[in-house]
Coordinates of C-alpha atoms in Angstrom, one line a residue:
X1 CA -11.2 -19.9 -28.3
X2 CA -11.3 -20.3 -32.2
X3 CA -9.2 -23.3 -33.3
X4 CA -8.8 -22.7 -37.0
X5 CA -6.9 -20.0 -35.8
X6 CA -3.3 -20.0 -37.3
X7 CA -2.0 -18.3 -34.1
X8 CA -2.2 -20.3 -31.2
X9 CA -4.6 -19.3 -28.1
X10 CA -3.0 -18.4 -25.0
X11 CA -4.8 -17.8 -21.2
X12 CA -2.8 -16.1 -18.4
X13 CA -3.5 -17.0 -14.7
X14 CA -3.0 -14.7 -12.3
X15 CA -3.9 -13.3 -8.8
X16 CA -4.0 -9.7 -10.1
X17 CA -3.8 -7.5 -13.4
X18 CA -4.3 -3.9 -13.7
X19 CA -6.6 -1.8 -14.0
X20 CA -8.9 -4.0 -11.3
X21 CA -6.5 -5.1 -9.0
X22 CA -3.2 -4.3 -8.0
X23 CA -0.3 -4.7 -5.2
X24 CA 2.8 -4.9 -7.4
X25 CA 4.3 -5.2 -11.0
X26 CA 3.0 -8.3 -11.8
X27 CA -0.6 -6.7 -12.2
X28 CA 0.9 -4.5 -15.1
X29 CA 2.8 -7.2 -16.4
X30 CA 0.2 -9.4 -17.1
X31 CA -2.3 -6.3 -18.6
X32 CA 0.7 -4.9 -21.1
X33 CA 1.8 -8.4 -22.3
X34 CA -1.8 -9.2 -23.2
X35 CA -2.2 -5.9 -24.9
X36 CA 1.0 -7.0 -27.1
X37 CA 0.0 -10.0 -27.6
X38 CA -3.2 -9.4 -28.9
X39 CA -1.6 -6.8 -31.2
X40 CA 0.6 -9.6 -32.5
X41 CA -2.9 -11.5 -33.5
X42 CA -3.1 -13.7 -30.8
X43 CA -6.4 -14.6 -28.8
X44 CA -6.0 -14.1 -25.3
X45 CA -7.7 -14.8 -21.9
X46 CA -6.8 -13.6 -18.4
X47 CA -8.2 -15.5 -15.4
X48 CA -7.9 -13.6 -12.4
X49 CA -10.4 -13.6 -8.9
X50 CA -13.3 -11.1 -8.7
X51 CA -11.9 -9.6 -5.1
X52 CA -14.8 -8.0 -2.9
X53 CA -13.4 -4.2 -4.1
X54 CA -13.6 -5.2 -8.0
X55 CA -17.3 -6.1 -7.3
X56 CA -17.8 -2.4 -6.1
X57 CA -16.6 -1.0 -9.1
X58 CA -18.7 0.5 -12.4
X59 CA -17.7 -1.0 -15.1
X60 CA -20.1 -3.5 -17.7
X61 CA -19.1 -7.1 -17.3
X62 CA -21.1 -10.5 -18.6
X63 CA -22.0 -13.4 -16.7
X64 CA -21.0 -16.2 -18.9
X65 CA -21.3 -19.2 -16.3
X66 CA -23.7 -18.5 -13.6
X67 CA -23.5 -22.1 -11.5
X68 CA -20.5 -24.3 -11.5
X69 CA -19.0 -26.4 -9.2
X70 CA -16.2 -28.4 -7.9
X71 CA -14.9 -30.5 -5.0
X72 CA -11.6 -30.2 -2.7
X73 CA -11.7 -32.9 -0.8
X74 CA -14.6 -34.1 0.5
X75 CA -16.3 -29.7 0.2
X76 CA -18.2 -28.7 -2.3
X77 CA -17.7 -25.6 -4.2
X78 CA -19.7 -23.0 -6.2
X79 CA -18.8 -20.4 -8.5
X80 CA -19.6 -18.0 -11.3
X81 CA -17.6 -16.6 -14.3
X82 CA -17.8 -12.8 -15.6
X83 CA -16.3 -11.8 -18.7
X84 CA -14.7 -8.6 -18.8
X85 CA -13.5 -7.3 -22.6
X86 CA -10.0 -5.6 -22.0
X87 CA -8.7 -5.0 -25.5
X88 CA -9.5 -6.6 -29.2
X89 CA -8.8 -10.4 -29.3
X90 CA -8.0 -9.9 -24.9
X91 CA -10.7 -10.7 -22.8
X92 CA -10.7 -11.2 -18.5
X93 CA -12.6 -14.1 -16.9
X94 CA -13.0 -13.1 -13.2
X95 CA -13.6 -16.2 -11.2
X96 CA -16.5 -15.4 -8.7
X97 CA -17.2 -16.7 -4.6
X98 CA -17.4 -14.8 -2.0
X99 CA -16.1 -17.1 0.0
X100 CA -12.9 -16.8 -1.6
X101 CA -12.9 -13.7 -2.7
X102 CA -15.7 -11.5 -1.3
X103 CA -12.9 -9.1 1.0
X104 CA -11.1 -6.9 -0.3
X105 CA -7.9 -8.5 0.4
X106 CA -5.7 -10.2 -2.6
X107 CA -3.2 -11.5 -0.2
X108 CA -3.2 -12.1 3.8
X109 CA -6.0 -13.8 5.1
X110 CA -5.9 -16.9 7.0
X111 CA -6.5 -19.5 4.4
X112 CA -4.8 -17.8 1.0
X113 CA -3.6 -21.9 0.2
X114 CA -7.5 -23.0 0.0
X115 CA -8.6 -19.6 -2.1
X116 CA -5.7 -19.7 -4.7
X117 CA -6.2 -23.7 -5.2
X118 CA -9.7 -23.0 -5.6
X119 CA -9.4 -20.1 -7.9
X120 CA -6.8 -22.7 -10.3
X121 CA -9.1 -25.7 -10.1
X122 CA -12.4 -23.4 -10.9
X123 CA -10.3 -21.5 -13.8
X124 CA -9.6 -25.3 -15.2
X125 CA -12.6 -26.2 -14.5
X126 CA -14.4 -23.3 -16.5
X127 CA -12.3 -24.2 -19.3
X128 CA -13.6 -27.2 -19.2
X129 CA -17.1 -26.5 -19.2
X130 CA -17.3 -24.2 -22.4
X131 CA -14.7 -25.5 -24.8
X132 CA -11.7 -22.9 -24.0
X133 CA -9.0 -25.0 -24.2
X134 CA -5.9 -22.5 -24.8
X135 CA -2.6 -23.8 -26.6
X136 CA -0.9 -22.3 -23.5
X137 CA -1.7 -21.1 -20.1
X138 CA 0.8 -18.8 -19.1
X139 CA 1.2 -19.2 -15.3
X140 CA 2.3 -16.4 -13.0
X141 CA 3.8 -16.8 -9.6
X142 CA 2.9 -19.5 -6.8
X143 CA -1.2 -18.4 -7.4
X144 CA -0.8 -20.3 -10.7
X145 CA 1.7 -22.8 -9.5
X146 CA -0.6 -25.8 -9.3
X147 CA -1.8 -25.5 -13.4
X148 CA 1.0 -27.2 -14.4
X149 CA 0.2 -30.0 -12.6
X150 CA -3.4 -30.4 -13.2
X151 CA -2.8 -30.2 -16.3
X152 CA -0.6 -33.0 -16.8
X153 CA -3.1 -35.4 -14.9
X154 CA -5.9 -34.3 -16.8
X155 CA -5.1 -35.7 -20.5
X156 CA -8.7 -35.6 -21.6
X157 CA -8.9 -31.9 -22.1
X158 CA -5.7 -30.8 -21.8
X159 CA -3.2 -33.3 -23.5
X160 CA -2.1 -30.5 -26.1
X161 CA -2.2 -27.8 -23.8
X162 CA 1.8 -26.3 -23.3
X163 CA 2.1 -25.0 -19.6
X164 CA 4.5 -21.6 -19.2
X165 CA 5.4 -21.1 -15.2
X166 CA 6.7 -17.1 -14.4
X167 CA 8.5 -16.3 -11.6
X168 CA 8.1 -12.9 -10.4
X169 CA 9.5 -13.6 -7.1
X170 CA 11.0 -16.7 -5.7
X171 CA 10.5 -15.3 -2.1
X172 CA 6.7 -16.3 -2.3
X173 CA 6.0 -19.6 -3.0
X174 CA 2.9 -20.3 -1.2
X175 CA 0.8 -19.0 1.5
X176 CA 3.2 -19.2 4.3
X177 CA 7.3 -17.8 3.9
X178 CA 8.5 -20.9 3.4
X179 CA 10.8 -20.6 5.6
X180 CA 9.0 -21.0 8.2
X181 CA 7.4 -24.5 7.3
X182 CA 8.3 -27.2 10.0
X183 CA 10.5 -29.6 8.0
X184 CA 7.6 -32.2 8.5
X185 CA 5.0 -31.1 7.0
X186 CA 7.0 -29.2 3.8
X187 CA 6.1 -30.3 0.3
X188 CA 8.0 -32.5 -1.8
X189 CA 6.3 -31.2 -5.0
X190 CA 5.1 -34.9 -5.9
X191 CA 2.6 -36.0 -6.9
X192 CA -0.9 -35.0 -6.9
X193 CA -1.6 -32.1 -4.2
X194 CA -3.3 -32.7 -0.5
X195 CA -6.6 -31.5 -0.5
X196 CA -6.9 -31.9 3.3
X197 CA -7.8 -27.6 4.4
X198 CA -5.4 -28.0 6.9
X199 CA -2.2 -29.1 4.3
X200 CA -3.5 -27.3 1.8
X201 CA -1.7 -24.3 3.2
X202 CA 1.5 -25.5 3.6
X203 CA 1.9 -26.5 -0.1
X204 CA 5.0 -25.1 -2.2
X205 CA 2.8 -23.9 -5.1
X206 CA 6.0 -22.5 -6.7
X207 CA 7.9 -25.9 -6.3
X208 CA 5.1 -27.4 -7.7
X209 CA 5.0 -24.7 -10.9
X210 CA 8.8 -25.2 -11.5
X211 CA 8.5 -29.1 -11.3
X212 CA 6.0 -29.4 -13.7
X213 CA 6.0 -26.8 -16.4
X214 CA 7.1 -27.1 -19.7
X215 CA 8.6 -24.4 -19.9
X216 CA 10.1 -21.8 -16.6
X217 CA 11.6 -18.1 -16.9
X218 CA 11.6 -15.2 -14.2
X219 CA 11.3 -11.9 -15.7
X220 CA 15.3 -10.7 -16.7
X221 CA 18.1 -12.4 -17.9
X222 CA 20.5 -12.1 -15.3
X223 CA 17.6 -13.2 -12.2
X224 CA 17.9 -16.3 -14.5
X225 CA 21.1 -17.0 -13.6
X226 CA 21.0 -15.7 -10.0
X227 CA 17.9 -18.2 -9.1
X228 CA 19.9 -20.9 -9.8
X229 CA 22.4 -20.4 -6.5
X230 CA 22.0 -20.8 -2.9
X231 CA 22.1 -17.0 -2.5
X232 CA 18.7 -16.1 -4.5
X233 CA 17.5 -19.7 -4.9
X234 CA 15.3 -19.5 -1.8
X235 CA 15.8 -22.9 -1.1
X236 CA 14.8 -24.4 -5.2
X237 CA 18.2 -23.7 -6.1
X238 CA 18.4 -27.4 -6.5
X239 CA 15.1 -28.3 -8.2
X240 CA 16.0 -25.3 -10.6
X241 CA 19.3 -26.4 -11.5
X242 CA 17.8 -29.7 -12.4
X243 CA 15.4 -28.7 -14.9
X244 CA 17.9 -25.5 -15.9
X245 CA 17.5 -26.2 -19.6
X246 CA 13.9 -25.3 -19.0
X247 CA 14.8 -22.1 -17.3
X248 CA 14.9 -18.4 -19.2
X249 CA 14.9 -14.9 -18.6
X250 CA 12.9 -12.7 -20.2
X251 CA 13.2 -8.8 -19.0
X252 CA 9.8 -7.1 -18.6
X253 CA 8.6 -4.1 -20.4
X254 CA 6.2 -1.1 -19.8
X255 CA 3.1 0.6 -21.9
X256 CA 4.1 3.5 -23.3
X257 CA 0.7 3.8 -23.6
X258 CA 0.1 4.3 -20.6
X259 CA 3.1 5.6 -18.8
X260 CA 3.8 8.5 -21.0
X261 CA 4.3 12.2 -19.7
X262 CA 2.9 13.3 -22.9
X263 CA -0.3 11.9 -22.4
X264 CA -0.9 10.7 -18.9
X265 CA -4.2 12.0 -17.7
X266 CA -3.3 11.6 -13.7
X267 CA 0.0 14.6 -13.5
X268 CA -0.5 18.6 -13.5
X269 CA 1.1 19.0 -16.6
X270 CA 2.4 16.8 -19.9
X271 CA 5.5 17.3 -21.3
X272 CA 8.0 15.3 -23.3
X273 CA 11.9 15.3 -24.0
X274 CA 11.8 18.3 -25.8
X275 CA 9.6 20.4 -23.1
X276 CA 11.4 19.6 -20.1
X277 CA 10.7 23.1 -18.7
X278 CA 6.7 21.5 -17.6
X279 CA 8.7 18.9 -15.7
X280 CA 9.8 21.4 -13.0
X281 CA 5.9 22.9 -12.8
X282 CA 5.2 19.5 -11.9
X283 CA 7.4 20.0 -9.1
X284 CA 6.0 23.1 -7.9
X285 CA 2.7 21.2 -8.1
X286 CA 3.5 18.5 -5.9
X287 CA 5.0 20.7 -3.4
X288 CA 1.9 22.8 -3.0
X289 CA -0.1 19.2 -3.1
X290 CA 2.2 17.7 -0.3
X291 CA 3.1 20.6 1.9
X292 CA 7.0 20.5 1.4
X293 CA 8.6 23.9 0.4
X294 CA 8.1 24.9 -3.2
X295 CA 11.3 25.2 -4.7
X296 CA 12.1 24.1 -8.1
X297 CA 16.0 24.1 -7.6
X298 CA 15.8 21.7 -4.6
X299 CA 16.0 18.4 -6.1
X300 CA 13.3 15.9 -5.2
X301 CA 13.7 11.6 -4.5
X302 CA 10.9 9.6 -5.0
X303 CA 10.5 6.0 -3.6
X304 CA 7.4 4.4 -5.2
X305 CA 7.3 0.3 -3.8
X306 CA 6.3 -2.0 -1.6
X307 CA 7.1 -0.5 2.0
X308 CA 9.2 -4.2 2.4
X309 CA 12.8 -5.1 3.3
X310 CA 13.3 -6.4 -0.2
X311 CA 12.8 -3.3 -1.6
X312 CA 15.2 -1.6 0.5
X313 CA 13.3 0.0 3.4
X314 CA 15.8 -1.1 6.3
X315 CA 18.6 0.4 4.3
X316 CA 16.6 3.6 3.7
X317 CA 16.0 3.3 7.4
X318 CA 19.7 3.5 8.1
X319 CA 20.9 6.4 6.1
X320 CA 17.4 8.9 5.4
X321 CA 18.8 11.1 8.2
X322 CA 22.4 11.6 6.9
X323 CA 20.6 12.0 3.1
X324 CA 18.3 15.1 4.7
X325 CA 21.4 16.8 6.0
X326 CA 21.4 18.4 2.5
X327 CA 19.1 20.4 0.5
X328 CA 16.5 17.8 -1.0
X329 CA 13.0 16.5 -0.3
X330 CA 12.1 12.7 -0.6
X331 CA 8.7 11.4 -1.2
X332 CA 7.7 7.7 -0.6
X333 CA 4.0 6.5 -2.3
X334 CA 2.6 3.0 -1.7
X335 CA -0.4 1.6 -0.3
X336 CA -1.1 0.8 3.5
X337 CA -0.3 -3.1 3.3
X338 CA 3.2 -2.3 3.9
X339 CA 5.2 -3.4 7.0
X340 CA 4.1 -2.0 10.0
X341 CA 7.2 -0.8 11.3
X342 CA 8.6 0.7 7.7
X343 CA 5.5 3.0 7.7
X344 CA 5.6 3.9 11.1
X345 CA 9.5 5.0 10.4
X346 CA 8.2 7.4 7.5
X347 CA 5.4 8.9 9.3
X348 CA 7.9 10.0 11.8
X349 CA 10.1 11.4 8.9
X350 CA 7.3 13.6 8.0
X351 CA 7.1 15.0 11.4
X352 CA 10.9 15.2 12.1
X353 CA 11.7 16.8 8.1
X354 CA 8.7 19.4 8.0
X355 CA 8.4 20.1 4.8
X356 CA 10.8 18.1 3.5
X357 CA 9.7 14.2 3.5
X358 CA 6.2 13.6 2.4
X359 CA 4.6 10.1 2.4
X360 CA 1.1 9.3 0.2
X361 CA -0.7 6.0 1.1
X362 CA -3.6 4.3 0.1
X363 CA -5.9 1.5 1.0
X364 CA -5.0 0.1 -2.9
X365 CA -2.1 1.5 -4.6
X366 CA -2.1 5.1 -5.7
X367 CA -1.1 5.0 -9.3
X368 CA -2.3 8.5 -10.2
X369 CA 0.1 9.6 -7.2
X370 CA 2.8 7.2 -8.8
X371 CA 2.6 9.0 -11.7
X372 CA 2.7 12.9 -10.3
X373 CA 5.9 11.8 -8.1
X374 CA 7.3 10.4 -11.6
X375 CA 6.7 13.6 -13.2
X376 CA 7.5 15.4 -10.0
X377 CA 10.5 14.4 -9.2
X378 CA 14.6 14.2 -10.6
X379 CA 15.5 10.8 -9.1
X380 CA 14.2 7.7 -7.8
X381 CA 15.3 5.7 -6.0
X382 CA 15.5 1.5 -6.5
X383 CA 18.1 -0.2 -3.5
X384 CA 16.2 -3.4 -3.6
X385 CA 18.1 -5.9 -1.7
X386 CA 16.7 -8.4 -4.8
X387 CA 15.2 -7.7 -7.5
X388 CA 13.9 -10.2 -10.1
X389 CA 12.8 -7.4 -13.0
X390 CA 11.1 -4.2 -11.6
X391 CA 9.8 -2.1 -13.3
X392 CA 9.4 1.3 -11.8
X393 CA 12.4 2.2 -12.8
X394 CA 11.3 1.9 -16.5
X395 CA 8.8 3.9 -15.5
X396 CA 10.9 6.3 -13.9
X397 CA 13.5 7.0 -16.6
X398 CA 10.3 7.6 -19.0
X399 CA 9.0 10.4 -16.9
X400 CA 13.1 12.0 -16.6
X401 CA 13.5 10.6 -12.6
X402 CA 17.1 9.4 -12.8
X403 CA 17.5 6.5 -10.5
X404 CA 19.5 5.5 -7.7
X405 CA 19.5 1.5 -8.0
X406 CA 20.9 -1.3 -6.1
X407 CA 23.4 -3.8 -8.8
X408 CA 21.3 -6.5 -9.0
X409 CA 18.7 -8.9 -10.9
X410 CA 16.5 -6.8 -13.9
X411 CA 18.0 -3.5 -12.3
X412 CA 21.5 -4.5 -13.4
X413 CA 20.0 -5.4 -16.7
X414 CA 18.1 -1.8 -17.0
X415 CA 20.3 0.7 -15.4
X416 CA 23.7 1.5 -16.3
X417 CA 25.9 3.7 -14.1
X418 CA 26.3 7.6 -15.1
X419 CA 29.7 8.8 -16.4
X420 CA 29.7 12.5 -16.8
X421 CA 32.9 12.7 -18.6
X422 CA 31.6 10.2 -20.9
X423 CA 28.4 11.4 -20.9
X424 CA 27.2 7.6 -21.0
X425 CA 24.6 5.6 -18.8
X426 CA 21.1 6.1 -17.0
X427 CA 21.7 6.0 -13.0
X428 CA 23.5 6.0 -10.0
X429 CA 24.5 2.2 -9.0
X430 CA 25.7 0.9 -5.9
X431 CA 27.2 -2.7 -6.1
X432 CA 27.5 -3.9 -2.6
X433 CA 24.3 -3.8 -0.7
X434 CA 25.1 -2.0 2.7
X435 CA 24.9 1.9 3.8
X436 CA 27.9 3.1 2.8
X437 CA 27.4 2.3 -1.2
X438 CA 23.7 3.5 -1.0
X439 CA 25.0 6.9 0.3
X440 CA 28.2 7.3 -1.8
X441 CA 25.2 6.4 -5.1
X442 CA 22.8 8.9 -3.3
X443 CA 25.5 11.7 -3.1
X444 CA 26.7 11.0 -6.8
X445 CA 23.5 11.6 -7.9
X446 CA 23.3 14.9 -5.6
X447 CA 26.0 16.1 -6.8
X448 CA 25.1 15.8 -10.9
X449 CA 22.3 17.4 -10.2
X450 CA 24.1 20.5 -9.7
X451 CA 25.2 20.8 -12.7
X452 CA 21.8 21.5 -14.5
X453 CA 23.0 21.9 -17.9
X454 CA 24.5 18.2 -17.7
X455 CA 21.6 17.0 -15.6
X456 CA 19.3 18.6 -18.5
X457 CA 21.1 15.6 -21.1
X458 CA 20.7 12.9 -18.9
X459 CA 17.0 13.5 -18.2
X460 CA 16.2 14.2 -21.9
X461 CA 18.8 10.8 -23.1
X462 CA 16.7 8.7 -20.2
X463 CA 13.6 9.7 -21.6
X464 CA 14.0 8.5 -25.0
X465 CA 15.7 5.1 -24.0
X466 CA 13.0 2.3 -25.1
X467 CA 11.7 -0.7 -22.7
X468 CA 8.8 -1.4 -24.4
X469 CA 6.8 -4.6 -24.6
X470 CA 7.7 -5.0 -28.2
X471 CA 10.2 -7.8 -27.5
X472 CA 9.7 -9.2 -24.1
X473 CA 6.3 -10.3 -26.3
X474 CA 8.2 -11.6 -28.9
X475 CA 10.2 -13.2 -26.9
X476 CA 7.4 -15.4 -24.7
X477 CA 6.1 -16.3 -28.2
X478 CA 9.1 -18.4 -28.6
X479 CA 8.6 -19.9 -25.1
X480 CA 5.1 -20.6 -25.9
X481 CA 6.1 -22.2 -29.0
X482 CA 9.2 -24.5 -27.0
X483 CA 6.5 -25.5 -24.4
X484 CA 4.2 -26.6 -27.3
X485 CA 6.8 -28.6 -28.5
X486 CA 8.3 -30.3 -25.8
X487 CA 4.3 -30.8 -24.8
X488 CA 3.8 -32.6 -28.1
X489 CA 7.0 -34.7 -27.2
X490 CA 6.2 -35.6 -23.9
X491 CA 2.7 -36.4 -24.7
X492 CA 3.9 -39.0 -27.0
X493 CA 5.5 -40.8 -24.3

């Protein structure tokens, strides 16, 4: 990375980014902000694993370190680098070892502590070895949790480098729910990590990420403030409120590039605010695709998320059957890594609602399915228990799917209840997170929709509403440039 640069250098480090691998909004986080960034003038590198199923895809890629090693412990690691060219000034380093990484799984296997301290030490490591030492290494979730840390002991090459730690969600800070960690053998967070296999996967990566970064946010303003209480503190409420002046919010954005009715390549037809009428075709489109009954006037729910309970699935569970008592279809996308028991419930949907529930789901997530249910349908639904940002819902609102949303974290932040006599807001919001809320939302939302002329304004007012990336980026370039400082402060000491 050039140093005579007059913008800083900044590396993101992360277990996913779209468009090679994917299981939640974080992947799109981490590819949009880069594409901004770069924009802006700044040089940017993504780290990120080179999973078994990116291996298997076409695309051109360069080997820029063929043989480097490291040690955990007492074991000896290899590893390769490719280098993967994602925009101007934005390129992707893809650690490589199929040891780590040669499944096809990002998440769940049986040592996920060992891979992801692997995959930081080896990104470090490869900065080392050719001279990329970023200005800032922008860490995202508990995969990234240990930079900080190294970074700190390691003064020789890193003593200027600023550390940035994201929280996309609190619930995962390591490779077991934490939880579920016997008291004995949890992690204090000091210190240098174990590097014993065995305690390896019981370390609080995310403890560890908030305790030594220079700088902390989550990704809206108002989970900010939430993470700092017992009730969506996940146990760092503490620790958090300790380093608070270090803590920020900064709401996520989406691509209009990408998600854009007008141009997306994956739906049957484009359309825009102003020719809504190719909305409905869409409909009809997805109806014939998914076997419900074609009917433009019946108004379709889409549900686009990880099949969790944090996104809402148990409450869904509870009230789907009063919901089909009236004239609407619902259609749930996701991928197959969901809970057990949550797709089980909506394959049984489908059987029991002929017609009328529909369910798409894929070994990876579906995004060309994402977007036809966008385009498809007139509201979405969001009753996440928690939510830190989202950002289907963004998505959502761009495409004219009105949603039905849960108060809480970024939703709160994003979606503003409807008014029809004023005219004014985006969705239908529930405050309290039980049945009775979600179905009095639900109905609202029913019941607008009836009134097509109104319904019409609200679709074509969502549309144009703005949640670009223009100043979430902005806004990390100020973090960047408090975690440079306080680095340059702290290094002093």
């Amino acid at each position: 990375m050039p140093k005579n640069s007059k913008k800083f250098t900044i590396a993101h480090v992360t277990s996913q980014v779209t468009p090679y691998s994917k299981t939640g909004g974080m992947a799109d986080v981490v590819n949009s902000l880069s594409r901004k960034q770069s924009q802006f003038g700044y040089r940017v590198a993504i780290f990120s694993p080179y999973y078994g199923f990116i291996k298997r895809k076409k695309f051109e890629r360069v080997t820029v370190a063929k043989s480097l090693s490291l040690k955990i412990g007492e074991t000896k690691y290899s590893f390769a680098v490719k280098k993967v060219k994602l925009y101007d000034n934005a390129d992707i380093y893809f650690i490589c070892n199929d040891e780590m990484f040669g499944s096809s799984k990002i998440y769940g296997t049986d040592h996920d502590g060992l891979r992801f301290y692997f995959f930081q030490m080896a990104t470090l490591q490869f900065m080392r070895h050719n001279d990329l030492i970023p200005d800032v290494i922008h860490c995202h979730d508990y995969h990234a949790g240990l930079v900080p840390g190294f970074v700190k002991r390691s003064k020789k090459f890193f003593k200027k480098t600023a550390t940035v730690f994201t929280i996309h969600n609190l619930v995962f800070q390591g490779p077991k729910n934490w939880w579920e960690v016997p008291s004995k053998k949890r992690d204090s967070g000091r210190g240098a990590p174990p590097t014993d296999k065995k305690a390896i996967e019981y370390i609080n990566f995310t403890k560890r990420g908030i305790s030594n970064a220079d700088i902390i946010n989550t990704v809206s303003e108002r989970h900010a403030e939430e993470i700092l209480t017992p009730k969506y503190g996940q146990g760092l409420e503490k620790l958090l409120q300790r380093r608070k002046h270090r803590v920020f919010g900064v709401i996520n954005g989406i691509d209009y590039k990408v998600h854009n009715p007008k141009t997306d390549k994956h739906i049957y037809y484009n359309y825009d605010w102003d020719t809504l009428r190719f909305k409905k075709k869409n409909k009809l489109a997805l109806q014939k695709e998914l076997k419900l009954h074609e009917s433009e006037t019946t108004p379709m729910i889409g549900f686009s998320n990880r099949l969790s309970e944090q996104k809402g699935v148990t409450l869904l569970q509870k009230t789907l059957d009063t919901l089909l008592k009236a004239d609407l279809q619902i259609v749930v996308v996701g991928d197959r890594r969901g809970t057990k028991e949550y797709i089980d419930f909506f394959k049984k949907m489908v059987k029991k609602y002929k017609g009328k529930v529909a369910i798409y789901l894929k070994a990876h997530f579906p995004e060309d399915m994402e977007s036809k249910m966008f385009a498809a349908s007139d509201m979405f639904l969001v009753p996440s228990r928690y939510e830190p940002c989202g950002i289907s819902q963004m998505k959502s609102l761009r495409y004219g799917s009105i949603p039905i949303a849960h108060k809480t974290g970024g939703l709160s932040d994003t979606i503003k209840s409807y008014n029809p006599l004023t005219r004014k807001g985006n969705g239908f919001v529930f405050k309290s997170y039980n049945e009775q809320e979600f179905l009095v939302a639900a109905t609202r939302a029913i019941e607008n929709y009836k009134y097509q002329s109104s319904w019409e304004y609200l679709t074509w007012r969502s549309m144009k509403l703005s949640f670009s990336w223009e100043l979430p980026a902005q806004k990390y370039i100020q973090l960047y440039k408090m975690a440079i400082k306080r680095r340059k402060i702290n290094g002093k000491k």
